[in-house]
Coordinates of C-alpha atoms in Angstrom, one line a residue:
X1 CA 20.4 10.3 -29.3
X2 CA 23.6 9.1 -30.1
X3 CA 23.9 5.6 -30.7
X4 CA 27.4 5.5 -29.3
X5 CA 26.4 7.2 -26.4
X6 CA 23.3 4.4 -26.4
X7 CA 25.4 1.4 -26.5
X8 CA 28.3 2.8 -24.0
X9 CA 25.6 3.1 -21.5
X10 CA 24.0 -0.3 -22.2
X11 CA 27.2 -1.9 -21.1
X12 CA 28.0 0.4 -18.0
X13 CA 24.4 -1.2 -17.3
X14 CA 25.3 -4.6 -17.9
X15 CA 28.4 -4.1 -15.7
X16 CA 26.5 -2.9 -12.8
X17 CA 23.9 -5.7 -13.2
X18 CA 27.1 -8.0 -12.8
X19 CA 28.2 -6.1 -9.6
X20 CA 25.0 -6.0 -7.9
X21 CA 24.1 -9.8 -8.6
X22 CA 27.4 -10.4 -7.3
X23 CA 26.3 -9.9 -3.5
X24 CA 23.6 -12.5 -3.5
X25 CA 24.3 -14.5 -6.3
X26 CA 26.5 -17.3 -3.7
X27 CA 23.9 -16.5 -1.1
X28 CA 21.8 -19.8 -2.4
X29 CA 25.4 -22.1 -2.6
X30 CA 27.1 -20.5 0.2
X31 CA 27.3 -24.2 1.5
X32 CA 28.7 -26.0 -1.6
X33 CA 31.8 -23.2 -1.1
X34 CA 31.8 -24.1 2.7
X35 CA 32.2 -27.7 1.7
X36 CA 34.5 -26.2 -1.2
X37 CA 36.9 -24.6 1.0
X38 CA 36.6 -26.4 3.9
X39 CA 35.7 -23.5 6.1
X40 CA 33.1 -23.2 9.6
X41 CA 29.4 -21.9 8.9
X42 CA 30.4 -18.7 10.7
X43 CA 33.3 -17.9 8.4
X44 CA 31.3 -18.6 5.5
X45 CA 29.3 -16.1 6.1
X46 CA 32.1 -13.5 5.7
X47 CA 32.2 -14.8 2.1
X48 CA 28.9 -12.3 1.6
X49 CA 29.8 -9.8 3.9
X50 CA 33.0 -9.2 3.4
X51 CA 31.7 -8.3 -0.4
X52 CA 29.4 -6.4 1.1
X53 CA 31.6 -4.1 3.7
X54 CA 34.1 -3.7 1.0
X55 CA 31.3 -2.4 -1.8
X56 CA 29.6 0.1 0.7
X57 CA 33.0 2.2 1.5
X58 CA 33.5 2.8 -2.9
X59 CA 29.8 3.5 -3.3
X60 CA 29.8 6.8 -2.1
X61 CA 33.9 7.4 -2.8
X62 CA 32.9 6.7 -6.6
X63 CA 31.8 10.1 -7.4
X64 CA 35.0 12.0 -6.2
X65 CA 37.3 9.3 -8.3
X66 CA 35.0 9.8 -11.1
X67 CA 35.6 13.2 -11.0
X68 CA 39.4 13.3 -11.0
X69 CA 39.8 10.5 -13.4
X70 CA 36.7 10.7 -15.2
X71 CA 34.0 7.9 -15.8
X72 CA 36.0 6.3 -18.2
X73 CA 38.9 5.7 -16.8
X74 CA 37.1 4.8 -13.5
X75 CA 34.7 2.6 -15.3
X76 CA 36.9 0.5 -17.5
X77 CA 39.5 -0.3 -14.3
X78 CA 36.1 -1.1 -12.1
X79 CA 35.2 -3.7 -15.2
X80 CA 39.0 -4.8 -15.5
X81 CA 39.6 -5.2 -11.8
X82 CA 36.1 -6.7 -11.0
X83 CA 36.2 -9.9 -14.3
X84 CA 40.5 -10.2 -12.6
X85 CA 39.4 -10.4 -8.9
X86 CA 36.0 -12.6 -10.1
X87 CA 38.9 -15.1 -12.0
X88 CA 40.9 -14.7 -8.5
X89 CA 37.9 -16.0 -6.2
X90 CA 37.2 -19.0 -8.3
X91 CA 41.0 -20.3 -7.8
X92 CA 40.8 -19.8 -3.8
X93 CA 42.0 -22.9 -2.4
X94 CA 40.8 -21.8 1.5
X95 CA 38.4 -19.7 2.7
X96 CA 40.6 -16.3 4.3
X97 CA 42.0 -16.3 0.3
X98 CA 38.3 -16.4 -0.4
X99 CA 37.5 -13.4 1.7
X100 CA 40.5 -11.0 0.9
X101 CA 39.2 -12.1 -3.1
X102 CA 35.9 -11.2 -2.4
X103 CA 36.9 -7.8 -0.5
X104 CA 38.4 -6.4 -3.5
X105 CA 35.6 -8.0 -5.9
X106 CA 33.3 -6.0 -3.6
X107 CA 35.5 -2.4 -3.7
X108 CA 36.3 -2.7 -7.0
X109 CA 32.3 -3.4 -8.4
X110 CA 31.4 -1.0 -6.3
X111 CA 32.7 2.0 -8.2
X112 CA 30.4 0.6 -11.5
X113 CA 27.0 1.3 -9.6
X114 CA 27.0 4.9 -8.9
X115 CA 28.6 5.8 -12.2
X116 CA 25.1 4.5 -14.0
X117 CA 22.8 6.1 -12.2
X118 CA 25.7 9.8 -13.0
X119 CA 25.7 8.9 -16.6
X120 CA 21.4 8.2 -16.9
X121 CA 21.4 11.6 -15.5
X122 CA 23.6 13.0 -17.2
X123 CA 23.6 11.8 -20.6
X124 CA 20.2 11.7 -21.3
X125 CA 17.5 14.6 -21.8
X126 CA 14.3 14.7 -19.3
X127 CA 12.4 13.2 -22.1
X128 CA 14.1 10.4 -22.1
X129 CA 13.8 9.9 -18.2
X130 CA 10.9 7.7 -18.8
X131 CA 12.9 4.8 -20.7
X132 CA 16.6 4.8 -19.1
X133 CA 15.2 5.4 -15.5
X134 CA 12.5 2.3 -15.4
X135 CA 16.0 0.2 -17.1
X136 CA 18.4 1.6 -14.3
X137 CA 16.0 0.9 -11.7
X138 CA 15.4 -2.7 -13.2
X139 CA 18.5 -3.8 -12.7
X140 CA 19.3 -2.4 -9.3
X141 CA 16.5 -4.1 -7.8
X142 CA 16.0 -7.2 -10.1
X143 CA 19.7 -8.0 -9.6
X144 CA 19.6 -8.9 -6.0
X145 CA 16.5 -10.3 -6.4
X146 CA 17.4 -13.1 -9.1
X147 CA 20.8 -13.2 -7.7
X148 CA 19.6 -16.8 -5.1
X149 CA 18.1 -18.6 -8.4
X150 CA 20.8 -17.9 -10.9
X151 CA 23.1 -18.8 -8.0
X152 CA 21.5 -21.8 -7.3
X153 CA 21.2 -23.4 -10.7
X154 CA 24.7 -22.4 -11.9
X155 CA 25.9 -24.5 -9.2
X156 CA 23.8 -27.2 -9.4
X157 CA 24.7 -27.5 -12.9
X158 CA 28.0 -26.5 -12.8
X159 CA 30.3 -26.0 -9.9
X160 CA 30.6 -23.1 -7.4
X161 CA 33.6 -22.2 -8.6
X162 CA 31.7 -21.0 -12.2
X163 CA 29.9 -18.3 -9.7
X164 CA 32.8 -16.1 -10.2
X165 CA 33.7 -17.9 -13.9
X166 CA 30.6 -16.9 -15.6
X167 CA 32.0 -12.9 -15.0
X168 CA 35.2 -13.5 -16.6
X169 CA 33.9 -12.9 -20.4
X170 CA 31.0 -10.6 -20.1
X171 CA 33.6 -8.6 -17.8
X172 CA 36.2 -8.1 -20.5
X173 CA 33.6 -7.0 -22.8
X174 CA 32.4 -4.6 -20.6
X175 CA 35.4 -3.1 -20.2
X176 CA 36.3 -3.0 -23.7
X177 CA 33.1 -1.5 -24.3
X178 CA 33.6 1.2 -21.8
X179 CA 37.4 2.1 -22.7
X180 CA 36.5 2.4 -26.7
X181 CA 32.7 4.5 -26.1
X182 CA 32.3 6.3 -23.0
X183 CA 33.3 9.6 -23.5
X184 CA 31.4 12.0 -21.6
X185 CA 33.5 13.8 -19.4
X186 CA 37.4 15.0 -18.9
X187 CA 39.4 13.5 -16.3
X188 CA 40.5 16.3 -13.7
X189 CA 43.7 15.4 -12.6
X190 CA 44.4 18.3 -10.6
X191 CA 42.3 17.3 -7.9
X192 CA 44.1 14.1 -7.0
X193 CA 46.5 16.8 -5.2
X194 CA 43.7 18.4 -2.5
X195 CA 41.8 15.4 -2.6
X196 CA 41.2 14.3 1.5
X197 CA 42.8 11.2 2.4
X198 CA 42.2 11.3 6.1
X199 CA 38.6 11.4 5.2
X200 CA 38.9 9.0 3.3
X201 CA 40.3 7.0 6.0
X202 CA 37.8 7.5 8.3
X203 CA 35.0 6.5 5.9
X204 CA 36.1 3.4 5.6
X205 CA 36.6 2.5 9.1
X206 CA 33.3 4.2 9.9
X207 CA 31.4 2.6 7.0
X208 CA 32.9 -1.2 7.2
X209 CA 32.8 -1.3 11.0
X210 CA 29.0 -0.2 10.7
X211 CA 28.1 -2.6 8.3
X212 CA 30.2 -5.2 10.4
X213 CA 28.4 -4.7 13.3
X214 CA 24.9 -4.9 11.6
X215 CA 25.9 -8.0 9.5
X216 CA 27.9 -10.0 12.9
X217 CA 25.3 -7.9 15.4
X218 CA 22.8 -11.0 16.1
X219 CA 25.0 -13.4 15.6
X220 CA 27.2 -12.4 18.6
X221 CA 24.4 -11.7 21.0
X222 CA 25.4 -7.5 20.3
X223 CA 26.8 -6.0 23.2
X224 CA 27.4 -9.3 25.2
X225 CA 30.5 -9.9 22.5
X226 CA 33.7 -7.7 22.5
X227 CA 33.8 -7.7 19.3
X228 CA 30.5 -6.2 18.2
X229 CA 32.1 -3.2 21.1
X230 CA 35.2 -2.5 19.9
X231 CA 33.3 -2.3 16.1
X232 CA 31.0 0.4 17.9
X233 CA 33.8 1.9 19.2
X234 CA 35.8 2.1 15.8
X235 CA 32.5 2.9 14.0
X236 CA 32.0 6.1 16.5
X237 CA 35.5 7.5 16.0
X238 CA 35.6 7.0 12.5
X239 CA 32.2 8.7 12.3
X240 CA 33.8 11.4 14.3
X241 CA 36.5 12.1 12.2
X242 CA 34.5 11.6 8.7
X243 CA 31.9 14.1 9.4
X244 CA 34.4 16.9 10.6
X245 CA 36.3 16.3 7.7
X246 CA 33.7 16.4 5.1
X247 CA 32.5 20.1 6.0
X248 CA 36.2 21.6 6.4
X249 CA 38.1 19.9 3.4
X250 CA 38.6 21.4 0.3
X251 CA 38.0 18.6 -1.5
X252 CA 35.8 16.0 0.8
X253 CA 35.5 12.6 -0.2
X254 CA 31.8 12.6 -0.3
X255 CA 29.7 16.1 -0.8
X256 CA 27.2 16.0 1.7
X257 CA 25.5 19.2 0.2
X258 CA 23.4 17.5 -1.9
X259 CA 21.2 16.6 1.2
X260 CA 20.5 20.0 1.5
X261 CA 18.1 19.5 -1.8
X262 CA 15.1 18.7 -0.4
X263 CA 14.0 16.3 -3.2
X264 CA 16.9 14.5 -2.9
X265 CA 16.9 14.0 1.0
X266 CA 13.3 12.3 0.7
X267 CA 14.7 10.9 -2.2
X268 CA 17.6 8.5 -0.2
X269 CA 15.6 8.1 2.7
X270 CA 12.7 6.3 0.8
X271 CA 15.9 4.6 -1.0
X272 CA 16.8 3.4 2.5
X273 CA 13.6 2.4 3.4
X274 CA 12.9 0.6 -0.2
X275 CA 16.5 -1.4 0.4
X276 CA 15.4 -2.8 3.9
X277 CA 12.3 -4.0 1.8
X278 CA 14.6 -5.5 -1.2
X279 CA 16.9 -7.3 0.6
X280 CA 14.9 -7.9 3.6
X281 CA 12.5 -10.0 1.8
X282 CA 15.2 -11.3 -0.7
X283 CA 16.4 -12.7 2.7
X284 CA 13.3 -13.9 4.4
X285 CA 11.9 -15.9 1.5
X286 CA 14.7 -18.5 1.3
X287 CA 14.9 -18.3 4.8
X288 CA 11.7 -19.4 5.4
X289 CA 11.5 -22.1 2.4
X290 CA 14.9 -23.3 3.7
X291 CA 13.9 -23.6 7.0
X292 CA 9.9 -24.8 7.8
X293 CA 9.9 -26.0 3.8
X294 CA 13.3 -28.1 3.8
X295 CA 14.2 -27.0 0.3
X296 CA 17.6 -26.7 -1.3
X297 CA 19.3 -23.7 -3.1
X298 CA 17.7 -25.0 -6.5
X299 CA 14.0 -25.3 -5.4
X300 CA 14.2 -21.7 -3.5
X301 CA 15.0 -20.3 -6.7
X302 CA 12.9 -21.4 -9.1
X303 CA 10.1 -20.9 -6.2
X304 CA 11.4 -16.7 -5.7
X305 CA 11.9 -16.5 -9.5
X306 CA 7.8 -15.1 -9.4
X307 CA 9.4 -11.4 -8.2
X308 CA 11.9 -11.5 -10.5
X309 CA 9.5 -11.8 -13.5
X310 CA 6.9 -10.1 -11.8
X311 CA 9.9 -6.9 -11.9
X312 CA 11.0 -7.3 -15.2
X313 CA 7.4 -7.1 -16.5
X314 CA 6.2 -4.1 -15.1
X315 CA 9.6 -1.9 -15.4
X316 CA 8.4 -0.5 -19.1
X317 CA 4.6 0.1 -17.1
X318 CA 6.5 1.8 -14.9
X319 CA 8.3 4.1 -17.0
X320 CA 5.0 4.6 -19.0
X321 CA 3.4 5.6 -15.4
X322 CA 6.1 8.1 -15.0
X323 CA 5.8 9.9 -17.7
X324 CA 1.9 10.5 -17.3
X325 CA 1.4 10.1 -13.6
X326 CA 2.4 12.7 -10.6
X327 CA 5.7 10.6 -9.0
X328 CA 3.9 11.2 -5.4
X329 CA 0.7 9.1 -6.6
X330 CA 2.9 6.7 -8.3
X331 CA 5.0 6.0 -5.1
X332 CA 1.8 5.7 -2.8
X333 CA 0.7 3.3 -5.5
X334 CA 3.9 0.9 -4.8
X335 CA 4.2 1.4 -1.1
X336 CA 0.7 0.4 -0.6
X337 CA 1.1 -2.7 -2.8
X338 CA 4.4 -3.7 -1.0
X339 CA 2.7 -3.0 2.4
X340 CA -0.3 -5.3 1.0
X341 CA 2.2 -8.0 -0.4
X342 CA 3.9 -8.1 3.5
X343 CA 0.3 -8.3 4.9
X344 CA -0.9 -10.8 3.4
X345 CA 2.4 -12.6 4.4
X346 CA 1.1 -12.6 7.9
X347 CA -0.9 -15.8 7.6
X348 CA 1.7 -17.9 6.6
X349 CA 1.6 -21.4 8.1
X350 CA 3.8 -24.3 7.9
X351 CA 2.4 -25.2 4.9
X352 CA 3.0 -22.5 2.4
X353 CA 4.4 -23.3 -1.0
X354 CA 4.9 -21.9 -4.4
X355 CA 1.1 -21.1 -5.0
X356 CA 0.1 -19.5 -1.2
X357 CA 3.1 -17.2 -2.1
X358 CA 2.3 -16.6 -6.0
X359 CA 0.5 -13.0 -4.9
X360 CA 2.5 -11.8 -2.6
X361 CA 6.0 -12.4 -4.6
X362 CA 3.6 -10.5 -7.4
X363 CA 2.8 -7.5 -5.2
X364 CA 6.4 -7.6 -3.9
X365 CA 7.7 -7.4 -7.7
X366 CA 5.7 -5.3 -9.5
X367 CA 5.2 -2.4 -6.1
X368 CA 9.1 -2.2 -5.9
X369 CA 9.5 -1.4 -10.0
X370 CA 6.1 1.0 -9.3
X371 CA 8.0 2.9 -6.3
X372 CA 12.2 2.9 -7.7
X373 CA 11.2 4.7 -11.0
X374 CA 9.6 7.8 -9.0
X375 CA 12.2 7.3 -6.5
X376 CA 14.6 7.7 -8.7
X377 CA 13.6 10.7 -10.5
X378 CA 12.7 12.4 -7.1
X379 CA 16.6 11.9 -5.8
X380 CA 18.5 12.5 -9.0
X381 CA 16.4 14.2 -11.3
X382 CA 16.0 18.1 -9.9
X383 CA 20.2 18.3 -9.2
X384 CA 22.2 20.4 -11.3
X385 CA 24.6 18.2 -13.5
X386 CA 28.1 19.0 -11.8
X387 CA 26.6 17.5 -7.9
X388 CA 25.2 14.0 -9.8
X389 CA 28.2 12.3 -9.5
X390 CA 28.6 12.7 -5.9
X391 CA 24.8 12.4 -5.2
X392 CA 24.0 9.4 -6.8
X393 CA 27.3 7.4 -4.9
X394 CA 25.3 8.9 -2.1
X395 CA 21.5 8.1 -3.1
X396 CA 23.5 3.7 -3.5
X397 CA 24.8 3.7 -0.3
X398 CA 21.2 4.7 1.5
X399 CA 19.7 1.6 -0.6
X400 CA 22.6 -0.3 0.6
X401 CA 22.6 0.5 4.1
X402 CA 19.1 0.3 4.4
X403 CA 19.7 -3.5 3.5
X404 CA 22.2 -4.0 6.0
X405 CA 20.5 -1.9 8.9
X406 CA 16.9 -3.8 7.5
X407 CA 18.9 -7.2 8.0
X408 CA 20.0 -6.6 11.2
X409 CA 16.7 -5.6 12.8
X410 CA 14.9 -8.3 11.0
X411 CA 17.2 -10.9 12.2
X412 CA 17.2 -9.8 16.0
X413 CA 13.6 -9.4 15.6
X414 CA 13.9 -13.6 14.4
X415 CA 15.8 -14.0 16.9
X416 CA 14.3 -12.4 20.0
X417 CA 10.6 -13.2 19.0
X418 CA 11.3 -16.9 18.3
X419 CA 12.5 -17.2 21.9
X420 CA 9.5 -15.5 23.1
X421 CA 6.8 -17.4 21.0
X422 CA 9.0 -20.7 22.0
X423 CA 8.5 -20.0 25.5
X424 CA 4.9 -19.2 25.2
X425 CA 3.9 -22.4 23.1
X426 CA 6.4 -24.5 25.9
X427 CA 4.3 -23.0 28.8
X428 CA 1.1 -24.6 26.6
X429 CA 2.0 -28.2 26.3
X430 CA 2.7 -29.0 30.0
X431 CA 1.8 -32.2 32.1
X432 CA -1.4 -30.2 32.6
X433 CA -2.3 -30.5 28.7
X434 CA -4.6 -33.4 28.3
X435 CA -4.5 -32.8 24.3
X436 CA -0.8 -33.1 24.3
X437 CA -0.1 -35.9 26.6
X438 CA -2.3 -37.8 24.2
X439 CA -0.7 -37.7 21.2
X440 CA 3.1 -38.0 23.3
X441 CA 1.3 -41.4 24.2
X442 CA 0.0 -42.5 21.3
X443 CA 3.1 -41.3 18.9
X444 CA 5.4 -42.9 21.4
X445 CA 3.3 -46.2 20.9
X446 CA 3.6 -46.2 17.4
X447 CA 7.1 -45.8 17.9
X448 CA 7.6 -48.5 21.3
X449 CA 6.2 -51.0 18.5
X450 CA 9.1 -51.2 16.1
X451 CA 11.3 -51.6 19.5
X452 CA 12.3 -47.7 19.3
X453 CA 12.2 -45.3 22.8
X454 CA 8.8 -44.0 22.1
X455 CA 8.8 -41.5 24.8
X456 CA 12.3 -39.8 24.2
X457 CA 11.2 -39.8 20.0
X458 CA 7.8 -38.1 21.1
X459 CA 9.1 -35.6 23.1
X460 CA 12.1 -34.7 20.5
X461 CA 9.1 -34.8 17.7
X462 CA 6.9 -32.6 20.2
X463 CA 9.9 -30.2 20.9
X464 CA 10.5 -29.9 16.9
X465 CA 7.0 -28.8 16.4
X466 CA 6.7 -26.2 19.2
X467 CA 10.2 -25.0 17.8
X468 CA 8.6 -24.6 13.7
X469 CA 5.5 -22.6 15.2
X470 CA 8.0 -20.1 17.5
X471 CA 9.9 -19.6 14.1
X472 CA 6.6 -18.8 11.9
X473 CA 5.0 -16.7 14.7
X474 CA 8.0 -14.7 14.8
X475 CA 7.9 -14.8 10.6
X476 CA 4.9 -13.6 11.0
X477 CA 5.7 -10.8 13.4
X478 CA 8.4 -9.2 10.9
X479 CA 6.1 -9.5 8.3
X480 CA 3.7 -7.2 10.7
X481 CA 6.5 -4.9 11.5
X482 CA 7.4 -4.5 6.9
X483 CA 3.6 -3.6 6.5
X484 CA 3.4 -0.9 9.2
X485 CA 6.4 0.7 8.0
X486 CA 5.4 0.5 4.2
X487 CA 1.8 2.1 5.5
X488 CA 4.1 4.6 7.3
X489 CA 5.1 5.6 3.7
X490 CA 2.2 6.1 1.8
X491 CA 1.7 8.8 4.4
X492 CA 5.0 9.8 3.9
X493 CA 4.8 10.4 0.5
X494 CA 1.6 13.2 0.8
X495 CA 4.2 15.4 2.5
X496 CA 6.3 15.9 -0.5
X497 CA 6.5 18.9 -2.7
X498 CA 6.0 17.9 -6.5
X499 CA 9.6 17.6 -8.2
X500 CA 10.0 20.8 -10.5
X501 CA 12.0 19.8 -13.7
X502 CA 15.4 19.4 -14.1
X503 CA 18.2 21.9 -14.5
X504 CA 19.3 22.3 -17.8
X505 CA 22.6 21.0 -18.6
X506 CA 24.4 24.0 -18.9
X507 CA 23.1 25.4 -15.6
X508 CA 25.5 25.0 -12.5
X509 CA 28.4 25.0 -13.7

């Protein structure tokens, strides 16, 4: 190999790693920035999604742009605009400059994801597969995952605003990098005159007024809100429009053919699938810690960095695995270890700390590495060069909106089950219930006897506790729900066809 081609690629890595770390890494300080900016918990929140919205409508755009202005030029501005817009968030003096920042950190990263997973595919040989696909799949997954402790200590340490500061340097290398090495394809310019702007148009409405209404969905109570509506509304039309334009333009902003490759449809659904698992439980972790455990940004962290490790460890297994093992075997392998990891998430109790959740976090780690690799190959490894650009934009956004879709059930599930298991438990201590009037009467003593309301304290204390056992059972409900649906895949993956090899490069064209 060319060790040009080597080191080009290791920095289109590192600038992806950036991107992707970007979504979660304020998800652990998100209020530091709310006291930062002064902004309401409900409009912090846009400080993650708007990232979010913004990145999921260049995912799948990325291939065409790389196309007409080849990955060079695509990749150097993505590096260039992402370290200037990263500079711009950490100046925002109020939280809609935040937002609008943060929208065009999101876009502009966006465009550096797909283009790794085009150039390990493209770049490299088959026989390589086994050492650049484990590395790509690292940092896809390990990224999101690490994001909440890296987050959390930089601005414990720091300041939030070094959240966005620490991209600044790395960013400009990256794209120096980029600009000087990458060199392995020609720009097409002629394209940029067919290429479909109404589609592109309705893309984005249909793709940011999706992943609006999954990300505000629970929130606002779904349909009961006008808002969450008018999204659907906008999503439908846009969805309309999008899908009639992508089979009659000449040159469509996203090339749905590549579905019609078996592999790779299996391929991006278990990719969907495997991203409501990543970010679900990236999610439900802190949640819980923050929530029934009372920790802060810093102790979540350190407490979720097991997976992390647990990823980075097993990703050069992995790729050893993949080069000796059928891919089915291996991804029945990691499904079943994520579906054990979930299950054995279904005792949790109030009392669960870093130790109770050592094995699971382990499972979780090492059975997403075990399952991505395979994954991977499946989706991207049997199309002929010219359709991996397009495919793999395609193959990030299922990950992606498997997060968002996975986020959105798991939260209405929180939601909906909590009230249920709340009104359950209430129903159980009533005036009937010699075992709770008890302790009411002899907490509210303790309390009458440093001159406090004892009864109004007990009841508050009693209402607290009910409330933290509705929130576990319903913890443990979505946990439940992860496992069947990761058992669902083990079965899933028997009904695939072993991936033949690879085209050769010059085939396709």
């Amino acid at each position: 190999m060319d060790p040009r081609r080597v080191f080009a690629f290791l920095a289109m890595v590192f600038g992806m790693f950036m991107s992707i770390l970007d979504i979660q890494i304020v998800s652990a300080s998100l209020a530091e920035i709310q006291a930062g900016l002064g902004a309401g918990s409900d409009e912090v929140a846009w400080v993650q999604t708007s990232y979010l919205i913004a990145e999921v409508i260049m995912i799948p755009l990325s291939g065409v742009l790389a196309r007409i202005l080849s990955t060079r030029v695509l990749f150097t501005i993505c590096a260039a605009g992402f370290t200037l817009s990263s500079a711009l968030c950490a100046t925002a003096t109020n939280i809609e400059q935040m937002i609008v920042y943060r929208a065009i950190q999101g876009f502009i990263g966006g465009g550096m994801i797909p283009s790794v997973f085009a150039a390990a595919f493209t770049i490299f040989p088959p026989s390589k597969r086994n050492i650049v696909s484990p590395m790509v799949g690292l940092v896809a997954t390990l990224a999101p995952t690490i994001g909440p402790t890296i987050g959390g200590y930089i601005s414990h340490a720091l300041s939030w605003h070094w959240l966005f500061l620490i991209n600044v340097i790395p960013g400009m290398l990256v794209a120096a990098a980029t600009w000087s090495l990458v060199d392995f394809d020609k720009p097409d310019l002629k394209l940029f005159k067919i290429f479909d702007w109404w589609g592109l148009a309705s893309m984005a409405v249909f793709l940011g007024s999706l992943e609006f209404v999954l990300e505000e969905g629970n929130n606002k109570d779904w349909f009961n809100d006008q808002h969450i509506v008018i999204g659907t509304i906008t999503m439908t039309i846009g969805a309309v429009i999008f899908f009639r334009r992508v089979f009659r333009a000449e040159l469509p902003v996203v090339d749905l053919r590549a579905f019609s490759n078996a592999n790779f449809a299996f391929g991006s659904l278990f990719s969907f699938i495997m991203g409501v698992g990543l970010y679900g439980l990236t999610y439900l972790y802190p949640l819980y810690l923050g929530r029934i455990r009372g920790y802060d940004s810093l102790m979540i962290g350190e407490t979720m960095f097991v997976s992390g490790a647990a990823m980075f460890l097993t990703a050069p297994i992995a790729g050893i695995l993949s080069n000796k093992m059928d891919p089915r075997a291996m991804m029945m392998m990691g499904f079943a270890g994520f579906a054990l990891g979930t299950y054995l998430m279904t005792g949790i109790t109030a009392d669960w700390d870093f130790y109770e959740l050592l094995v699971p976090q382990i499972l979780r780690g090492c059975s997403l590495m075990i399952c991505m690799v395979p994954i991977n190959n499946l989706a991207l490894g049997t199309l002929p060069p010219d359709r991996i650009k397009n495919a793999s934009g395609l193959f990030n956004l299922t990950r992606n909106l498997g997060g968002a879709v996975g986020l959105a059930i798991i939260n209405t599930m929180l939601t909906q089950r909590s009230d249920d298991h709340y009104a359950r438990l209430s129903e159980q201590v009533s005036w009937s219930n010699r075992a709770a009037l008890d302790w009411l009467a002899s907490v509210g003593a303790n309390y009458d006897s440093y001159g406090l309301d004892g009864t109004a304290v007990a009841i508050k204390k009693l209402s607290g506790v009910v409330t933290q056992q509705a929130w576990l059972l319903s913890f443990m409900d979505v946990f439940m729900g992860l496992t069947v649906l990761f058992s669902c895949l083990v079965f899933m993956a028997l009904l695939l066809k072993k991936p033949k090899a690879a085209a050769p490069a010059g085939a396709g064209h």
